[in-house]
Amino acid sequence: KQEVTQIPAALSVPEGENLVLNCSFTDSAIYNLQWFRQDPGKGLTSLLLIQSSQREQTSGRLNASLDKSSGRSTLYIAASQPGDSATYLCAGYTGTASKLTFGTGTRLQVTL
Amino acid sequence: DAGITQSPRHKVTETGTPVTLRCHQTENHRYMYWYRQDPGHGLRLIHYSYGVKDTDKGEVSDGYSVSRSKTEDFLLTLESATSSQTSVYFCATGPGLYEQYFGPGTRLTVT
C-alpha cells in the first residue's frame, strides 16, 4: 500500500526566504506526481504535475522535482511571500484511477 | 480550478434524509471523482467515473451512490444521511488517469 509522507508538517518562514518542502513515498511504482495547495476552507489548487517520464517541472517561483528511485519529490519555493501561506499537499498516482494517494501535508506560514 | 463547479456549496440536513450533491465541469474531462475530506483522515475517495454511465467504488463508498448520465455532470447521493457523513466533499476531474483538478468543495452538515 502506497504511503506518502510530507516533512515538515508545519513551517514558518520570514518573507523572502527560499524553502523546500519534502514528499516521500513508499512505492516507487508511481506514475505522475502532483503538488497542490489548499487555503483554509477552500478547495485544492493544482500547482505542478510531474509526469512519469519527467524529473522536474517549473512554474514561476515554484519548482518541483521527482526522483522515483529514491521515492522522493521536493517542492522548491523561491522568494516566499505571505500569499504563499497555505497547506501544501503532494499526491502520487499508482495503479488504477482509484489509487491517488495524498501526502500528510505541510502547513506553511510566511510572515512579514 | 476553473471549469469545475459544485452545488450546493453549503448544506445542512437532518439525519435520515437523502441528499444529492452535484459536480459540473466544462473541461470535457473523461474522469470524475468524489472525495471527502475530514480532519485526521485527509482526502478519501468515495466513487469515481471513467465515462458516461461507467462508475466504480472508492475506499469509503458505503452509504453513497453516484450517477453520471452526461460527460459534464457527476452526482453524489447520500441515500439516508448520517452524522458520520458530515464532511467537506470535493469533486475532481481529470483528462487522463494520472492528473486531477479539484472543485471548490461542498460543506455538508448532518444534524
Short mmCIF file of C-alpha atoms in Angstrom, two decimals:
data_model
loop_
_atom_site.label_atom_id
_atom_site.label_comp_id
_atom_site.label_asym_id
_atom_site.label_seq_id
_atom_site.Cartn_x
_atom_site.Cartn_y
_atom_site.Cartn_z
CA LYS A 1 0.00 0.00 0.00
CA GLN A 2 1.37 3.37 -1.04
CA GLU A 3 2.11 5.73 1.83
CA VAL A 4 3.10 9.34 1.28
CA THR A 5 4.78 11.37 3.99
CA GLN A 6 5.49 15.08 3.96
CA ILE A 7 8.13 16.76 6.05
CA PRO A 8 7.94 19.11 7.79
CA ALA A 9 4.33 19.03 8.96
CA ALA A 10 4.45 22.78 9.60
CA LEU A 11 6.87 25.51 8.66
CA SER A 12 7.08 29.21 9.42
CA VAL A 13 9.49 31.41 7.49
CA PRO A 14 10.02 35.15 7.05
CA GLU A 15 9.08 36.71 3.75
CA GLY A 16 11.74 36.45 1.06
CA GLU A 17 13.21 33.13 2.13
CA ASN A 18 13.66 30.24 -0.26
CA LEU A 19 12.25 27.00 1.08
CA VAL A 20 11.92 23.31 0.28
CA LEU A 21 9.01 21.02 1.07
CA ASN A 22 9.63 17.29 1.04
CA CYS A 23 7.43 14.40 -0.03
CA SER A 24 8.39 10.73 0.39
CA PHE A 25 6.51 7.74 -0.97
CA THR A 26 6.96 4.05 -0.21
CA ASP A 27 6.04 2.54 -3.59
CA SER A 28 8.40 3.61 -6.36
CA ALA A 29 5.99 2.25 -9.00
CA ILE A 30 4.48 5.70 -9.27
CA TYR A 31 3.14 7.29 -12.39
CA ASN A 32 2.63 11.01 -12.10
CA LEU A 33 3.07 13.16 -9.02
CA GLN A 34 1.05 16.29 -8.43
CA TRP A 35 1.54 19.15 -5.98
CA PHE A 36 -1.48 21.07 -4.66
CA ARG A 37 -2.05 23.97 -2.31
CA GLN A 38 -5.10 24.32 -0.12
CA ASP A 39 -6.10 27.53 1.58
CA PRO A 40 -8.23 27.27 4.75
CA GLY A 41 -11.83 26.43 3.89
CA LYS A 42 -11.05 26.21 0.18
CA GLY A 43 -10.50 23.56 -2.46
CA LEU A 44 -7.26 22.15 -3.77
CA THR A 45 -5.42 24.16 -6.40
CA SER A 46 -3.08 22.23 -8.67
CA LEU A 47 0.40 23.74 -8.70
CA LEU A 48 2.55 21.35 -10.69
CA LEU A 49 2.17 17.97 -12.34
CA ILE A 50 5.31 15.90 -12.90
CA GLN A 51 4.70 13.17 -15.41
CA SER A 52 6.30 9.78 -15.09
CA SER A 53 8.95 10.43 -17.72
CA GLN A 54 9.91 13.83 -16.30
CA ARG A 55 12.22 14.71 -13.44
CA GLU A 56 11.02 18.23 -12.73
CA GLN A 57 8.54 20.95 -13.54
CA THR A 58 8.69 24.70 -13.06
CA SER A 59 6.03 27.36 -12.79
CA GLY A 60 7.05 30.86 -11.82
CA ARG A 61 8.68 30.74 -8.39
CA LEU A 62 7.86 27.06 -7.96
CA ASN A 63 9.99 24.11 -8.96
CA ALA A 64 9.12 20.51 -8.25
CA SER A 65 11.36 17.51 -8.75
CA LEU A 66 10.67 13.78 -8.77
CA ASP A 67 13.17 11.01 -8.07
CA LYS A 68 11.31 7.73 -8.31
CA SER A 69 14.33 5.58 -7.47
CA SER A 70 14.68 7.22 -4.06
CA GLY A 71 10.93 7.68 -3.54
CA ARG A 72 11.12 11.44 -3.15
CA SER A 73 9.71 14.64 -4.51
CA THR A 74 10.56 18.17 -3.46
CA LEU A 75 8.76 21.46 -3.97
CA TYR A 76 11.05 24.48 -4.01
CA ILE A 77 9.50 27.91 -3.43
CA ALA A 78 11.72 30.86 -4.24
CA ALA A 79 11.43 34.26 -2.58
CA SER A 80 8.44 33.31 -0.43
CA GLN A 81 5.57 35.77 0.05
CA PRO A 82 2.77 35.99 2.63
CA GLY A 83 0.35 34.92 -0.11
CA ASP A 84 2.16 31.57 -0.24
CA SER A 85 0.79 30.73 3.20
CA ALA A 86 -1.33 27.59 2.79
CA THR A 87 -1.21 23.83 3.21
CA TYR A 88 0.77 22.06 0.50
CA LEU A 89 -0.12 18.51 -0.49
CA CYS A 90 1.71 16.12 -2.73
CA ALA A 91 -0.19 13.25 -4.33
CA GLY A 92 1.11 10.23 -6.17
CA TYR A 93 -0.63 8.13 -8.77
CA THR A 94 -0.16 4.36 -8.76
CA GLY A 95 -2.15 1.62 -10.42
CA THR A 96 -5.71 2.41 -11.38
CA ALA A 97 -7.66 5.65 -11.23
CA SER A 98 -8.69 4.95 -7.66
CA LYS A 99 -5.12 4.91 -6.46
CA LEU A 100 -4.27 8.55 -5.87
CA THR A 101 -2.55 8.77 -2.53
CA PHE A 102 -2.25 12.11 -0.80
CA GLY A 103 0.55 13.10 1.49
CA THR A 104 0.05 14.24 5.03
CA GLY A 105 0.54 17.91 4.09
CA THR A 106 2.85 20.75 5.08
CA ARG A 107 1.26 23.84 6.60
CA LEU A 108 3.32 26.85 5.52
CA GLN A 109 3.17 30.29 7.08
CA VAL A 110 5.15 33.15 5.56
CA THR A 111 5.45 36.08 7.91
CA LEU A 112 6.09 39.75 7.15
CA ASP B 1 -9.81 25.02 -10.68
CA ALA B 2 -11.74 26.95 -13.28
CA GLY B 3 -14.32 24.89 -15.10
CA ILE B 4 -15.44 22.77 -12.14
CA THR B 5 -18.38 23.88 -10.04
CA GLN B 6 -20.11 22.19 -7.15
CA SER B 7 -23.60 22.78 -5.83
CA PRO B 8 -24.72 23.46 -3.26
CA ARG B 9 -21.64 24.96 -1.60
CA HIS B 10 -23.10 24.59 1.87
CA LYS B 11 -25.90 22.38 3.11
CA VAL B 12 -27.39 21.49 6.45
CA THR B 13 -29.69 18.49 6.52
CA GLU B 14 -31.29 16.18 9.02
CA THR B 15 -30.36 12.59 9.74
CA GLY B 16 -32.23 10.15 7.54
CA THR B 17 -32.90 12.50 4.63
CA PRO B 18 -31.50 11.88 1.16
CA VAL B 19 -29.02 14.44 -0.17
CA THR B 20 -27.66 14.94 -3.67
CA LEU B 21 -24.52 16.91 -4.45
CA ARG B 22 -23.76 17.99 -7.97
CA CYS B 23 -20.47 18.41 -9.77
CA HIS B 24 -20.44 20.16 -13.12
CA GLN B 25 -17.43 20.51 -15.41
CA THR B 26 -16.84 22.37 -18.63
CA GLU B 27 -13.45 20.77 -19.31
CA ASN B 28 -14.80 17.73 -21.16
CA HIS B 29 -12.66 15.54 -18.90
CA ARG B 30 -13.35 11.83 -19.08
CA TYR B 31 -12.66 11.02 -15.43
CA MET B 32 -14.58 12.40 -12.47
CA TYR B 33 -14.18 11.72 -8.76
CA TRP B 34 -15.86 12.36 -5.44
CA TYR B 35 -13.75 12.70 -2.28
CA ARG B 36 -14.48 13.58 1.28
CA GLN B 37 -12.04 15.44 3.50
CA ASP B 38 -12.07 15.03 7.26
CA PRO B 39 -9.60 16.12 9.95
CA GLY B 40 -7.18 13.30 10.69
CA HIS B 41 -8.16 11.33 7.58
CA GLY B 42 -7.15 13.61 4.75
CA LEU B 43 -8.84 13.09 1.41
CA ARG B 44 -10.59 9.79 0.79
CA LEU B 45 -12.07 8.61 -2.47
CA ILE B 46 -15.78 7.80 -2.40
CA HIS B 47 -16.60 6.93 -6.03
CA TYR B 48 -15.22 7.70 -9.42
CA SER B 49 -16.35 7.62 -13.03
CA TYR B 50 -14.34 6.72 -16.11
CA GLY B 51 -17.03 7.64 -18.59
CA VAL B 52 -20.73 8.26 -19.01
CA LYS B 53 -22.62 5.60 -17.05
CA ASP B 54 -19.32 3.99 -16.00
CA THR B 55 -18.63 4.27 -12.28
CA ASP B 56 -16.75 2.38 -9.61
CA LYS B 57 -16.32 2.41 -5.86
CA GLY B 58 -13.55 4.06 -3.92
CA GLU B 59 -12.35 3.30 -0.41
CA VAL B 60 -15.31 4.81 1.51
CA SER B 61 -18.32 4.13 -0.69
CA ASP B 62 -20.77 2.71 1.89
CA GLY B 63 -23.86 4.91 2.16
CA TYR B 64 -23.13 6.74 -1.09
CA SER B 65 -24.22 6.26 -4.67
CA VAL B 66 -23.30 8.13 -7.84
CA SER B 67 -24.63 8.69 -11.31
CA ARG B 68 -23.21 10.14 -14.48
CA SER B 69 -25.68 10.49 -17.33
CA LYS B 70 -23.61 13.01 -19.29
CA THR B 71 -19.96 13.93 -19.51
CA GLU B 72 -20.25 17.19 -17.64
CA ASP B 73 -22.26 16.12 -14.59
CA PHE B 74 -21.42 13.72 -11.75
CA LEU B 75 -23.94 13.38 -8.94
CA LEU B 76 -23.24 12.08 -5.45
CA THR B 77 -26.24 10.88 -3.42
CA LEU B 78 -26.32 10.15 0.27
CA GLU B 79 -29.20 7.74 0.42
CA SER B 80 -30.02 8.36 4.09
CA ALA B 81 -27.71 10.93 5.62
CA THR B 82 -26.00 10.16 8.92
CA SER B 83 -23.97 12.37 11.23
CA SER B 84 -20.81 10.49 10.21
CA GLN B 85 -21.29 11.90 6.71
CA THR B 86 -20.78 15.44 7.94
CA SER B 87 -17.75 16.45 5.92
CA VAL B 88 -16.38 18.58 3.13
CA TYR B 89 -16.97 16.94 -0.24
CA PHE B 90 -14.73 17.61 -3.20
CA CYS B 91 -15.30 16.76 -6.81
CA ALA B 92 -12.30 16.33 -9.10
CA THR B 93 -11.95 15.77 -12.82
CA GLY B 94 -9.11 14.52 -14.99
CA PRO B 95 -8.41 14.30 -18.72
CA GLY B 96 -6.45 11.12 -18.10
CA LEU B 97 -5.87 8.63 -15.34
CA TYR B 98 -2.94 10.39 -13.74
CA GLU B 99 -3.90 14.01 -13.17
CA GLN B 100 -6.79 15.58 -11.31
CA TYR B 101 -8.20 19.05 -10.78
CA PHE B 102 -10.48 19.89 -7.91
CA GLY B 103 -13.68 21.83 -7.45
CA PRO B 104 -14.31 24.33 -4.63
CA GLY B 105 -15.99 21.84 -2.30
CA THR B 106 -19.35 21.41 -0.56
CA ARG B 107 -19.58 21.66 3.19
CA LEU B 108 -22.28 19.27 4.39
CA THR B 109 -23.57 19.18 7.94
CA VAL B 110 -25.92 16.40 9.03
CA THR B 111 -27.76 17.20 12.28
#
